[in-house]
PDB file of C-alpha atoms in Angstrom:
ATOM      1  CA  MET A   1       1.049 -24.791  12.225  1.00  0.00           C
ATOM      2  CA  ASP A   2      -0.191 -21.275  13.554  1.00  0.00           C
ATOM      3  CA  THR A   3      -0.209 -19.286  10.485  1.00  0.00           C
ATOM      4  CA  ARG A   4      -1.693 -16.212  11.937  1.00  0.00           C
ATOM      5  CA  ARG A   5       0.887 -13.143  11.890  1.00  0.00           C
ATOM      6  CA  THR A   6       1.106  -9.430  12.707  1.00  0.00           C
ATOM      7  CA  ALA A   7       0.361  -7.101   9.417  1.00  0.00           C
ATOM      8  CA  VAL A   8       1.122  -3.360   8.921  1.00  0.00           C
ATOM      9  CA  VAL A   9      -1.116  -1.410   6.617  1.00  0.00           C
ATOM     10  CA  THR A  10      -0.283   2.054   5.669  1.00  0.00           C
ATOM     11  CA  GLY A  11      -3.093   4.449   4.719  1.00  0.00           C
ATOM     12  CA  ALA A  12      -5.623   1.823   6.424  1.00  0.00           C
ATOM     13  CA  GLY A  13      -8.042   4.510   7.355  1.00  0.00           C
ATOM     14  CA  ARG A  14     -10.081   4.372   4.100  1.00  0.00           C
ATOM     15  CA  GLY A  15     -10.250   3.075   0.338  1.00  0.00           C
ATOM     16  CA  ILE A  16      -7.770   0.196  -0.814  1.00  0.00           C
ATOM     17  CA  GLY A  17      -6.226   0.419   2.514  1.00  0.00           C
ATOM     18  CA  ALA A  18      -9.087  -0.091   4.501  1.00  0.00           C
ATOM     19  CA  ALA A  19     -10.181  -3.132   2.286  1.00  0.00           C
ATOM     20  CA  VAL A  20      -6.613  -4.712   2.886  1.00  0.00           C
ATOM     21  CA  ALA A  21      -6.828  -4.319   6.595  1.00  0.00           C
ATOM     22  CA  ALA A  22     -10.097  -6.054   6.769  1.00  0.00           C
ATOM     23  CA  ARG A  23      -9.186  -8.994   4.368  1.00  0.00           C
ATOM     24  CA  LEU A  24      -5.868  -9.625   6.325  1.00  0.00           C
ATOM     25  CA  HIS A  25      -8.029  -9.502   9.451  1.00  0.00           C
ATOM     26  CA  GLY A  26     -10.368 -11.937   8.182  1.00  0.00           C
ATOM     27  CA  LEU A  27      -7.541 -14.165   7.454  1.00  0.00           C
ATOM     28  CA  GLY A  28      -6.853 -14.110  11.127  1.00  0.00           C
ATOM     29  CA  HIS A  29      -4.171 -11.914  11.285  1.00  0.00           C
ATOM     30  CA  ARG A  30      -3.544  -9.283  13.705  1.00  0.00           C
ATOM     31  CA  VAL A  31      -3.683  -5.953  11.752  1.00  0.00           C
ATOM     32  CA  ALA A  32      -2.039  -2.599  12.745  1.00  0.00           C
ATOM     33  CA  LEU A  33      -3.782   0.047  10.936  1.00  0.00           C
ATOM     34  CA  LEU A  34      -1.435   3.023  10.472  1.00  0.00           C
ATOM     35  CA  ASP A  35      -2.676   6.409   9.087  1.00  0.00           C
ATOM     36  CA  LEU A  36      -2.090  10.095   9.205  1.00  0.00           C
ATOM     37  CA  ASP A  37      -5.851  10.414   9.725  1.00  0.00           C
ATOM     38  CA  ALA A  38      -5.921   8.926  13.290  1.00  0.00           C
ATOM     39  CA  ASP A  39      -9.933   9.097  13.589  1.00  0.00           C
ATOM     40  CA  SER A  40     -10.562   7.358  10.177  1.00  0.00           C
ATOM     41  CA  ALA A  41      -7.940   4.435  11.096  1.00  0.00           C
ATOM     42  CA  ALA A  42      -9.512   4.211  14.701  1.00  0.00           C
ATOM     43  CA  ALA A  43     -12.997   3.958  13.131  1.00  0.00           C
ATOM     44  CA  ARG A  44     -11.777   1.004  10.942  1.00  0.00           C
ATOM     45  CA  ALA A  45      -9.938  -0.705  13.779  1.00  0.00           C
ATOM     46  CA  ARG A  46     -13.030  -0.742  16.234  1.00  0.00           C
ATOM     47  CA  GLU A  47     -14.939  -2.184  13.048  1.00  0.00           C
ATOM     48  CA  LEU A  48     -12.710  -4.822  12.938  1.00  0.00           C
ATOM     49  CA  ASP A  49     -12.360  -5.723  16.778  1.00  0.00           C
ATOM     50  CA  GLY A  50     -13.608  -3.229  19.430  1.00  0.00           C
ATOM     51  CA  SER A  51     -11.598  -4.759  21.925  1.00  0.00           C
ATOM     52  CA  GLY A  52      -8.424  -3.690  20.206  1.00  0.00           C
ATOM     53  CA  ALA A  53      -6.975  -7.225  20.701  1.00  0.00           C
ATOM     54  CA  THR A  54      -6.643  -8.332  16.915  1.00  0.00           C
ATOM     55  CA  ALA A  55      -6.981  -4.497  15.266  1.00  0.00           C
ATOM     56  CA  ALA A  56      -5.432  -1.507  16.398  1.00  0.00           C
ATOM     57  CA  ALA A  57      -4.780   2.204  14.999  1.00  0.00           C
ATOM     58  CA  PHE A  58      -1.670   3.935  14.877  1.00  0.00           C
ATOM     59  CA  THR A  59      -1.248   7.383  13.928  1.00  0.00           C
ATOM     60  CA  LEU A  60       1.639   7.838  11.403  1.00  0.00           C
ATOM     61  CA  ASP A  61       2.990  10.464   8.804  1.00  0.00           C
ATOM     62  CA  VAL A  62       4.976   8.067   6.367  1.00  0.00           C
ATOM     63  CA  ARG A  63       7.107  11.122   5.266  1.00  0.00           C
ATOM     64  CA  ASP A  64       8.553  11.388   8.565  1.00  0.00           C
ATOM     65  CA  PRO A  65      11.704   9.197   9.334  1.00  0.00           C
ATOM     66  CA  GLU A  66      11.790   9.316  13.029  1.00  0.00           C
ATOM     67  CA  ALA A  67       7.903   9.141  13.381  1.00  0.00           C
ATOM     68  CA  VAL A  68       8.523   5.741  11.334  1.00  0.00           C
ATOM     69  CA  ARG A  69      11.066   4.403  13.646  1.00  0.00           C
ATOM     70  CA  THR A  70       8.677   5.399  16.647  1.00  0.00           C
ATOM     71  CA  VAL A  71       5.667   3.857  15.470  1.00  0.00           C
ATOM     72  CA  ALA A  72       7.334   0.596  14.012  1.00  0.00           C
ATOM     73  CA  ALA A  73       8.625   0.372  17.808  1.00  0.00           C
ATOM     74  CA  ARG A  74       5.370   0.940  19.124  1.00  0.00           C
ATOM     75  CA  VAL A  75       3.770  -1.705  16.965  1.00  0.00           C
ATOM     76  CA  SER A  76       6.369  -4.522  17.601  1.00  0.00           C
ATOM     77  CA  ARG A  77       6.221  -3.860  21.517  1.00  0.00           C
ATOM     78  CA  GLU A  78       2.461  -3.215  21.665  1.00  0.00           C
ATOM     79  CA  PHE A  79       0.930  -5.461  19.030  1.00  0.00           C
ATOM     80  CA  GLY A  80       3.619  -8.050  17.765  1.00  0.00           C
ATOM     81  CA  VAL A  81       6.761  -7.668  15.456  1.00  0.00           C
ATOM     82  CA  PRO A  82       5.267  -7.258  11.858  1.00  0.00           C
ATOM     83  CA  GLU A  83       5.827 -10.116   9.557  1.00  0.00           C
ATOM     84  CA  ILE A  84       3.561  -8.459   6.691  1.00  0.00           C
ATOM     85  CA  LEU A  85       3.759  -5.033   5.575  1.00  0.00           C
ATOM     86  CA  VAL A  86       1.667  -3.427   2.733  1.00  0.00           C
ATOM     87  CA  ASN A  87       2.885  -0.056   1.622  1.00  0.00           C
ATOM     88  CA  ASN A  88      -0.554   1.827   0.673  1.00  0.00           C
ATOM     89  CA  ALA A  89      -0.174   5.379   1.631  1.00  0.00           C
ATOM     90  CA  ALA A  90      -0.132   7.698  -0.959  1.00  0.00           C
ATOM     91  CA  ARG A  91      -1.390  11.116  -1.904  1.00  0.00           C
ATOM     92  CA  THR A  92      -2.973  11.509  -5.380  1.00  0.00           C
ATOM     93  CA  ARG A  93      -3.230  15.037  -7.266  1.00  0.00           C
ATOM     94  CA  SER A  94      -4.785  15.565 -10.653  1.00  0.00           C
ATOM     95  CA  ARG A  95      -2.972  18.284 -12.287  1.00  0.00           C
ATOM     96  CA  SER A  96      -1.030  19.378 -15.493  1.00  0.00           C
ATOM     97  CA  VAL A  97       2.638  18.970 -15.214  1.00  0.00           C
ATOM     98  CA  TRP A  98       2.863  22.540 -15.937  1.00  0.00           C
ATOM     99  CA  ASP A  99       0.929  23.684 -12.789  1.00  0.00           C
ATOM    100  CA  ILE A 100       2.879  21.357 -10.339  1.00  0.00           C
ATOM    101  CA  ASP A 101       4.695  23.560  -7.852  1.00  0.00           C
ATOM    102  CA  VAL A 102       7.782  22.041  -6.251  1.00  0.00           C
ATOM    103  CA  ALA A 103       6.306  22.012  -2.798  1.00  0.00           C
ATOM    104  CA  GLU A 104       3.542  19.770  -4.055  1.00  0.00           C
ATOM    105  CA  TRP A 105       6.078  17.446  -6.314  1.00  0.00           C
ATOM    106  CA  ASP A 106       8.247  16.948  -3.099  1.00  0.00           C
ATOM    107  CA  ASP A 107       5.148  16.164  -0.920  1.00  0.00           C
ATOM    108  CA  VAL A 108       3.752  13.648  -3.415  1.00  0.00           C
ATOM    109  CA  LEU A 109       7.046  12.002  -3.710  1.00  0.00           C
ATOM    110  CA  ALA A 110       7.643  11.856  -0.012  1.00  0.00           C
ATOM    111  CA  THR A 111       4.329  10.270   0.645  1.00  0.00           C
ATOM    112  CA  ASN A 112       4.061   7.717  -2.244  1.00  0.00           C
ATOM    113  CA  LEU A 113       7.796   6.759  -2.584  1.00  0.00           C
ATOM    114  CA  ARG A 114       9.839   7.724   0.324  1.00  0.00           C
ATOM    115  CA  GLY A 115       7.161   6.356   2.887  1.00  0.00           C
ATOM    116  CA  GLY A 116       7.180   2.815   1.361  1.00  0.00           C
ATOM    117  CA  PHE A 117      11.222   3.044   1.349  1.00  0.00           C
ATOM    118  CA  LEU A 118      11.207   4.199   5.146  1.00  0.00           C
ATOM    119  CA  LEU A 119       8.650   1.406   6.366  1.00  0.00           C
ATOM    120  CA  THR A 120      10.265  -1.394   4.604  1.00  0.00           C
ATOM    121  CA  ARG A 121      13.787  -0.662   5.602  1.00  0.00           C
ATOM    122  CA  GLU A 122      12.573  -0.108   9.341  1.00  0.00           C
ATOM    123  CA  LEU A 123      10.672  -3.499   9.416  1.00  0.00           C
ATOM    124  CA  ALA A 124      11.919  -5.878   6.661  1.00  0.00           C
ATOM    125  CA  PRO A 125      15.290  -6.544   8.682  1.00  0.00           C
ATOM    126  CA  ALA A 126      13.180  -8.386  11.409  1.00  0.00           C
ATOM    127  CA  MET A 127      11.291 -10.070   8.929  1.00  0.00           C
ATOM    128  CA  ARG A 128      14.764 -11.304   7.426  1.00  0.00           C
ATOM    129  CA  ASP A 129      16.149 -12.459  10.790  1.00  0.00           C
ATOM    130  CA  ARG A 130      13.009 -14.748  11.427  1.00  0.00           C
ATOM    131  CA  GLY A 131      13.344 -15.987   7.835  1.00  0.00           C
ATOM    132  CA  TRP A 132       9.759 -15.181   6.596  1.00  0.00           C
ATOM    133  CA  GLY A 133       7.966 -11.757   5.667  1.00  0.00           C
ATOM    134  CA  ARG A 134       5.817 -10.524   2.917  1.00  0.00           C
ATOM    135  CA  VAL A 135       6.076  -6.764   1.672  1.00  0.00           C
ATOM    136  CA  VAL A 136       3.447  -5.606  -0.708  1.00  0.00           C
ATOM    137  CA  ASN A 137       3.704  -2.046  -2.530  1.00  0.00           C
ATOM    138  CA  LEU A 138       0.809  -0.600  -4.081  1.00  0.00           C
ATOM    139  CA  ALA A 139       1.676   0.905  -7.322  1.00  0.00           C
ATOM    140  CA  SER A 140      -0.448   1.989 -10.047  1.00  0.00           C
ATOM    141  CA  LEU A 141      -1.017   1.721 -13.602  1.00  0.00           C
ATOM    142  CA  ALA A 142      -0.073   5.476 -14.008  1.00  0.00           C
ATOM    143  CA  GLY A 143       3.200   4.378 -12.900  1.00  0.00           C
ATOM    144  CA  GLN A 144       3.521   2.030 -15.921  1.00  0.00           C
ATOM    145  CA  GLN A 145       1.725   4.215 -18.425  1.00  0.00           C
ATOM    146  CA  GLY A 146       2.330   7.854 -17.357  1.00  0.00           C
ATOM    147  CA  GLY A 147      -0.237   9.865 -15.483  1.00  0.00           C
ATOM    148  CA  LEU A 148      -3.824   9.015 -17.554  1.00  0.00           C
ATOM    149  CA  VAL A 149      -5.829  11.081 -14.843  1.00  0.00           C
ATOM    150  CA  ALA A 150      -3.615  11.597 -12.033  1.00  0.00           C
ATOM    151  CA  GLY A 151      -0.813  14.166 -11.975  1.00  0.00           C
ATOM    152  CA  ALA A 152       3.005  13.598 -13.230  1.00  0.00           C
ATOM    153  CA  HIS A 153       4.157  13.790  -9.579  1.00  0.00           C
ATOM    154  CA  TYR A 154       1.801  10.721  -8.828  1.00  0.00           C
ATOM    155  CA  ALA A 155       2.815   8.914 -11.949  1.00  0.00           C
ATOM    156  CA  SER A 156       6.618   9.410 -11.191  1.00  0.00           C
ATOM    157  CA  SER A 157       6.196   8.197  -7.626  1.00  0.00           C
ATOM    158  CA  LYS A 158       4.315   5.045  -8.500  1.00  0.00           C
ATOM    159  CA  ALA A 159       6.891   4.065 -11.280  1.00  0.00           C
ATOM    160  CA  GLY A 160       9.568   4.764  -8.494  1.00  0.00           C
ATOM    161  CA  VAL A 161       7.614   1.953  -6.503  1.00  0.00           C
ATOM    162  CA  LEU A 162       7.820  -0.551  -8.984  1.00  0.00           C
ATOM    163  CA  VAL A 163      11.755  -0.201  -9.051  1.00  0.00           C
ATOM    164  CA  LEU A 164      12.056   0.187  -5.237  1.00  0.00           C
ATOM    165  CA  THR A 165       9.969  -3.119  -5.194  1.00  0.00           C
ATOM    166  CA  LYS A 166      12.576  -4.993  -7.320  1.00  0.00           C
ATOM    167  CA  VAL A 167      15.594  -3.615  -5.577  1.00  0.00           C
ATOM    168  CA  PHE A 168      14.031  -4.883  -2.037  1.00  0.00           C
ATOM    169  CA  ALA A 169      13.126  -8.003  -3.490  1.00  0.00           C
ATOM    170  CA  LYS A 170      16.771  -8.757  -4.524  1.00  0.00           C
ATOM    171  CA  GLU A 171      18.072  -7.934  -1.349  1.00  0.00           C
ATOM    172  CA  LEU A 172      15.686 -10.084   0.738  1.00  0.00           C
ATOM    173  CA  ALA A 173      14.807 -12.938  -1.551  1.00  0.00           C
ATOM    174  CA  ALA A 174      17.417 -15.550  -0.050  1.00  0.00           C
ATOM    175  CA  SER A 175      15.855 -14.691   3.613  1.00  0.00           C
ATOM    176  CA  GLY A 176      12.448 -15.796   3.022  1.00  0.00           C
ATOM    177  CA  VAL A 177      11.060 -12.318   2.626  1.00  0.00           C
ATOM    178  CA  THR A 178       9.185 -11.540  -0.808  1.00  0.00           C
ATOM    179  CA  VAL A 179       8.515  -8.029  -2.019  1.00  0.00           C
ATOM    180  CA  ASN A 180       6.070  -7.608  -4.741  1.00  0.00           C
ATOM    181  CA  ALA A 181       3.857  -4.869  -6.162  1.00  0.00           C
ATOM    182  CA  VAL A 182       0.144  -4.560  -7.108  1.00  0.00           C
ATOM    183  CA  ALA A 183      -0.809  -2.182  -9.823  1.00  0.00           C
ATOM    184  CA  PRO A 184      -4.342  -1.035  -9.927  1.00  0.00           C
ATOM    185  CA  ALA A 185      -6.091   0.894 -12.449  1.00  0.00           C
ATOM    186  CA  ALA A 186      -9.035   3.285 -11.527  1.00  0.00           C
ATOM    187  CA  THR A 187     -10.612   1.709  -8.410  1.00  0.00           C
ATOM    188  CA  ARG A 188     -13.784   2.944  -6.774  1.00  0.00           C
ATOM    189  CA  THR A 189     -12.613   4.710  -3.542  1.00  0.00           C
ATOM    190  CA  PRO A 190     -13.171   7.967  -1.572  1.00  0.00           C
ATOM    191  CA  VAL A 191     -10.801   9.827  -3.942  1.00  0.00           C
ATOM    192  CA  THR A 192     -12.863   8.604  -7.232  1.00  0.00           C
ATOM    193  CA  ASP A 193     -15.937   9.602  -5.436  1.00  0.00           C
ATOM    194  CA  GLU A 194     -14.790  13.214  -5.602  1.00  0.00           C
ATOM    195  CA  LEU A 195     -14.222  13.135  -9.294  1.00  0.00           C
ATOM    196  CA  PRO A 196     -16.736  14.844 -11.467  1.00  0.00           C
ATOM    197  CA  ALA A 197     -19.401  12.505 -13.053  1.00  0.00           C
ATOM    198  CA  GLU A 198     -18.134  12.807 -16.648  1.00  0.00           C
ATOM    199  CA  GLN A 199     -14.352  11.982 -15.766  1.00  0.00           C
ATOM    200  CA  LEU A 200     -15.686   8.755 -14.107  1.00  0.00           C
ATOM    201  CA  ALA A 201     -17.892   7.892 -17.084  1.00  0.00           C
ATOM    202  CA  ALA A 202     -14.772   8.548 -19.202  1.00  0.00           C
ATOM    203  CA  ALA A 203     -12.496   6.292 -17.212  1.00  0.00           C
ATOM    204  CA  GLU A 204     -15.148   3.573 -16.959  1.00  0.00           C
ATOM    205  CA  ALA A 205     -15.649   3.598 -20.893  1.00  0.00           C
ATOM    206  CA  ALA A 206     -11.776   3.507 -21.305  1.00  0.00           C
ATOM    207  CA  ILE A 207     -11.687   0.198 -19.174  1.00  0.00           C
ATOM    208  CA  PRO A 208     -12.387  -2.948 -21.316  1.00  0.00           C
ATOM    209  CA  VAL A 209     -14.491  -4.836 -18.697  1.00  0.00           C
ATOM    210  CA  GLY A 210     -16.747  -1.446 -18.562  1.00  0.00           C
ATOM    211  CA  ARG A 211     -16.254  -0.515 -14.889  1.00  0.00           C
ATOM    212  CA  LEU A 212     -13.856   0.862 -12.191  1.00  0.00           C
ATOM    213  CA  GLY A 213     -12.378  -1.847  -9.806  1.00  0.00           C
ATOM    214  CA  ARG A 214     -13.321  -2.455  -6.433  1.00  0.00           C
ATOM    215  CA  ALA A 215     -11.205  -2.143  -3.426  1.00  0.00           C
ATOM    216  CA  GLU A 216     -11.984  -5.643  -2.266  1.00  0.00           C
ATOM    217  CA  GLU A 217     -10.878  -7.026  -5.397  1.00  0.00           C
ATOM    218  CA  VAL A 218      -7.514  -5.290  -4.890  1.00  0.00           C
ATOM    219  CA  ALA A 219      -7.431  -6.528  -1.237  1.00  0.00           C
ATOM    220  CA  ASP A 220      -8.070 -10.070  -2.215  1.00  0.00           C
ATOM    221  CA  LEU A 221      -4.779  -9.774  -4.507  1.00  0.00           C
ATOM    222  CA  VAL A 222      -2.912  -8.216  -1.851  1.00  0.00           C
ATOM    223  CA  ALA A 223      -3.932 -10.762   0.517  1.00  0.00           C
ATOM    224  CA  TYR A 224      -3.021 -13.586  -1.617  1.00  0.00           C
ATOM    225  CA  LEU A 225       0.575 -12.249  -2.021  1.00  0.00           C
ATOM    226  CA  CYS A 226       0.692 -12.112   1.901  1.00  0.00           C
ATOM    227  CA  GLY A 227      -0.123 -15.767   2.204  1.00  0.00           C
ATOM    228  CA  GLU A 228       2.007 -19.030   3.349  1.00  0.00           C
ATOM    229  CA  ASN A 229       2.258 -20.361  -0.499  1.00  0.00           C
ATOM    230  CA  THR A 230       3.726 -17.398  -2.335  1.00  0.00           C
ATOM    231  CA  GLY A 231       7.242 -17.732  -1.406  1.00  0.00           C
ATOM    232  CA  TYR A 232       8.592 -18.450  -5.083  1.00  0.00           C
ATOM    233  CA  ILE A 233       6.855 -14.979  -6.180  1.00  0.00           C
ATOM    234  CA  THR A 234       9.149 -11.931  -5.662  1.00  0.00           C
ATOM    235  CA  GLY A 235       9.947  -8.908  -7.237  1.00  0.00           C
ATOM    236  CA  ALA A 236       6.721  -9.314  -9.483  1.00  0.00           C
ATOM    237  CA  THR A 237       4.244  -6.483 -10.332  1.00  0.00           C
ATOM    238  CA  PHE A 238       0.555  -7.852 -10.633  1.00  0.00           C
ATOM    239  CA  ASP A 239      -1.721  -6.112 -12.904  1.00  0.00           C
ATOM    240  CA  ILE A 240      -5.374  -5.183 -11.815  1.00  0.00           C
ATOM    241  CA  ASN A 241      -7.032  -3.021 -13.988  1.00  0.00           C
ATOM    242  CA  GLY A 242      -9.780  -4.655 -16.208  1.00  0.00           C
ATOM    243  CA  GLY A 243      -7.820  -4.943 -18.931  1.00  0.00           C
ATOM    244  CA  LEU A 244      -6.737  -1.406 -19.662  1.00  0.00           C
ATOM    245  CA  PHE A 245      -3.237  -2.614 -20.036  1.00  0.00           C
ATOM    246  CA  MET A 246      -2.292  -6.019 -21.243  1.00  0.00           C
ATOM    247  CA  ARG A 247       1.016  -7.467 -21.507  1.00  0.00           C
TER     248      ARG A 247
END
C-alpha cells in the first residue's frame, strides 16, 4: 500500500516548521510549506525539491480566514488533498504582562491559536470524509506552566492550543482522524538565537539534560504522530522538554 501522503506545514520557513517539513518530505510525503514569509518558505521548498514536484511553498497569513480558505483550495487543487496538517505557525514575544498592549495580545492569539483553528476546520473535513488524517498542533511548555521566558499572550495562546486539540480530537476520533499536540520546551531556533547569551545560558542550566532541544528532535516526534500506526493516539499532548516538566 502506498502510504505517501500530502502534508501541510504552517510556519515552515524556518525553525521547527522547516525541520518538520524536511522530516515529512524525507519520509516520502509531498509537503506544502506555508509561511507568511514567502521567501523563506520558497527557499526551504527548493532545498527539498528544486523541481517543485514534491515540495512547494505557499504564502499564507494564518490570521486571515479568507486567505486560509483560498490557500487551502490551492493546495488541494495544485498539490493534492492534504491528509496531514501540522499547525506550527506562531508569533513569540517575551514581555511583561504589564507591558503587553491590546493590539499585540490580539495578534499573538490570532496567529498562535486562531490560525490552527482555521486551518484545522478548513482541512479536517476532507480527512474525515476519506477516513484517514493526522493533525499535530505545536503547543509549548509555556502553555502548561505559564510563560517562563515568553510573554503571557504566548503562554495563553499555547494553553488554548492544548484545549483546542482535545476538542477537535473528540470531534474527529470516530472518522480515523487523530489530533495531537506536541509541547516543546526551549528549542534552538532562529528565535532563541536572537536572545541574549546570558538568558540562553540560564535556560540551559534549568533543563535537566543540560541543553536546549533541537528542531530535528521535535520534528521526529511530530513525524511519528503523523504515521500510519498511530491511529490509537488522539487528544494527547506529548512533552519534549529535556526533563524540565515531568508528570
